[in-house]
Short mmCIF file of C-alpha atoms in Angstrom, two decimals:
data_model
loop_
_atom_site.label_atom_id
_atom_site.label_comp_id
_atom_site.label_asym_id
_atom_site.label_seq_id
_atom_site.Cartn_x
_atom_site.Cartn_y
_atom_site.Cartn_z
CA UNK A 1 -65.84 4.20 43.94
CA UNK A 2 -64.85 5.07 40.50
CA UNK A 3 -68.13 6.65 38.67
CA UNK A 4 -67.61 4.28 35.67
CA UNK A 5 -67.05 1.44 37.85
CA UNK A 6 -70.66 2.34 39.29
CA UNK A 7 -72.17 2.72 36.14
CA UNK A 8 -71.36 -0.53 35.34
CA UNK A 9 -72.24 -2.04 38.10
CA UNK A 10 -75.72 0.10 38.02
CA UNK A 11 -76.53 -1.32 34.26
CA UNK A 12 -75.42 -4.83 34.81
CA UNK A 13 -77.56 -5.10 38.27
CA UNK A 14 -80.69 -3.42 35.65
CA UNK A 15 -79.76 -5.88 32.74
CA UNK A 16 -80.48 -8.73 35.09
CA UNK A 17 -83.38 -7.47 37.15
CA UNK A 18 -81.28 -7.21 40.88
CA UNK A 19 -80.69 -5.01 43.33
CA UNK A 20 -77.45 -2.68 43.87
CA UNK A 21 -76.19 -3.69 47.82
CA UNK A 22 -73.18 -1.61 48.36
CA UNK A 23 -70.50 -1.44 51.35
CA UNK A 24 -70.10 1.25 54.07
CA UNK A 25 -67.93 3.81 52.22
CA UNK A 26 -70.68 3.51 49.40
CA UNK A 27 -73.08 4.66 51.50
CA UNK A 28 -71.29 8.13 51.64
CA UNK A 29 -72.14 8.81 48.07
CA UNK A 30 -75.33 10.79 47.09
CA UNK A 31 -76.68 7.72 44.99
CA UNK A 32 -76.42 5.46 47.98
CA UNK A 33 -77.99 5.03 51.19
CA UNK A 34 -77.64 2.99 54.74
CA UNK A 35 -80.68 0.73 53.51
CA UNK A 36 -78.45 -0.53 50.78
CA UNK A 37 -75.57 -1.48 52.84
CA UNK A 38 -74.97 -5.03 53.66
CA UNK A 39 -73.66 -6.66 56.84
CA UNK A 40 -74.64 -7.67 60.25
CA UNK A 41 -75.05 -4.53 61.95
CA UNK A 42 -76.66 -3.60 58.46
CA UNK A 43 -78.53 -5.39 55.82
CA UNK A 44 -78.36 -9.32 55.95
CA UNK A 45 -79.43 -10.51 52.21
CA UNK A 46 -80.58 -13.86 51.12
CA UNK A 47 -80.35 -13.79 47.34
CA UNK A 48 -80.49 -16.70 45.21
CA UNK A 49 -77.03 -15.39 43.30
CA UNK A 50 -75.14 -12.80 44.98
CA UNK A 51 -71.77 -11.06 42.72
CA UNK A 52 -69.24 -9.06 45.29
CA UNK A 53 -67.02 -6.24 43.28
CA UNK A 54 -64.47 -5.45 44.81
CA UNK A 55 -65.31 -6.85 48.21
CA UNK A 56 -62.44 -7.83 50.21
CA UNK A 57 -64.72 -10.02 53.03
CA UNK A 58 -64.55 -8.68 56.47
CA UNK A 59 -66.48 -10.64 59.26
CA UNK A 60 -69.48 -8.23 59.35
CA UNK A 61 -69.75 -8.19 55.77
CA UNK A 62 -69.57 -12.14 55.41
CA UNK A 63 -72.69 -12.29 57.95
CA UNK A 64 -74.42 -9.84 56.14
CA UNK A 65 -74.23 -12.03 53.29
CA UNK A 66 -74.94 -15.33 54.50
CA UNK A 67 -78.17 -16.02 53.78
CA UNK A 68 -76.76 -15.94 49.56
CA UNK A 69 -77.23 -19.54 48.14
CA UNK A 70 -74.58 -18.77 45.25
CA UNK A 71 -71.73 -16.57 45.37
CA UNK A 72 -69.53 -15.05 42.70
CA UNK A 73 -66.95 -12.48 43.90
CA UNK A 74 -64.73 -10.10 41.95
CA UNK A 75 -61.95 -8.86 43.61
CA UNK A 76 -57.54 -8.18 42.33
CA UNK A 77 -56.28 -10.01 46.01
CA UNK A 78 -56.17 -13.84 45.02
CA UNK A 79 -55.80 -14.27 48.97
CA UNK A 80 -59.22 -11.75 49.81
CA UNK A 81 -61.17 -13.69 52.26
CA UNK A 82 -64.70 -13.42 50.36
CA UNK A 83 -62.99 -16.57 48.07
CA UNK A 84 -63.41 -18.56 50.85
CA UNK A 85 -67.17 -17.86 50.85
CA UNK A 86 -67.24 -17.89 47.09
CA UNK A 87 -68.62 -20.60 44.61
CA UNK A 88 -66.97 -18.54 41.73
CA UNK A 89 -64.42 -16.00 41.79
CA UNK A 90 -62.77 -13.65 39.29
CA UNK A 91 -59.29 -12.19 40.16
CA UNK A 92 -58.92 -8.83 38.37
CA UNK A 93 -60.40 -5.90 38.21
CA UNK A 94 -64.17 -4.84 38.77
CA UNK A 95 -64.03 -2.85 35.24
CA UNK A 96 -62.55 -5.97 33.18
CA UNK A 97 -65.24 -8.12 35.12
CA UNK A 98 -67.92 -5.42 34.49
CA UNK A 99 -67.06 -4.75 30.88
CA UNK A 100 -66.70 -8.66 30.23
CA UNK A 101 -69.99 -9.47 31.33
CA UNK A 102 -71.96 -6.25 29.98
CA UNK A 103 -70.56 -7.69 26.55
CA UNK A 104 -71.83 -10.96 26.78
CA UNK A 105 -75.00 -9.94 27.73
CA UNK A 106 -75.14 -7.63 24.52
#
């Protein structure tokens, strides 16, 4: 929830032509909404590449995001359940993953 974090994640998703899908405490914020929120009593997406931030992987939140055909997930917990649903994971922080891949797309 850190604005920087979010700005990031805001350029990155524009960089690379996708969508911003956010969690339920997101959706608090002025610059999100419900209709971005993802999980089964929510949004269920079905993305060709889906990359979690900070996403720790509760149940409703994994159904949400079933439908993804590749995951990548970001998240410090080397034991958060969205690994286990996760063709590629990063464990650190959502600014060093953010930062990392803004610079290699530059």
């Amino acid at each position: 929830m850190e604005p920087a974090v979010l700005l990031q994640a805001q350029q990155l998703a524009k960089w690379i032509g996708a969508a911003l899908a956010v969690t339920q405490p997101l959706t608090t914020m002025e610059q999100f909404s419900i209709e971005q929120q993802i999980g089964a009593s929510a949004v269920t997406v079905a993305p060709e590449v889906l990359i979690n931030i900070g996403i720790a992987g509760d149940d409703d939140y994994l159904a949400g995001m079933a439908g993804a055909q590749h995951v990548l997930s970001v998240n410090t917990d080397e034991q958060a359940p969205i690994f286990n649903h996760s063709q590629q994971i990063f464990v650190g922080g959502a600014s060093e993953f953010l930062a990392g891949m803004v610079a290699a797309l530059n």
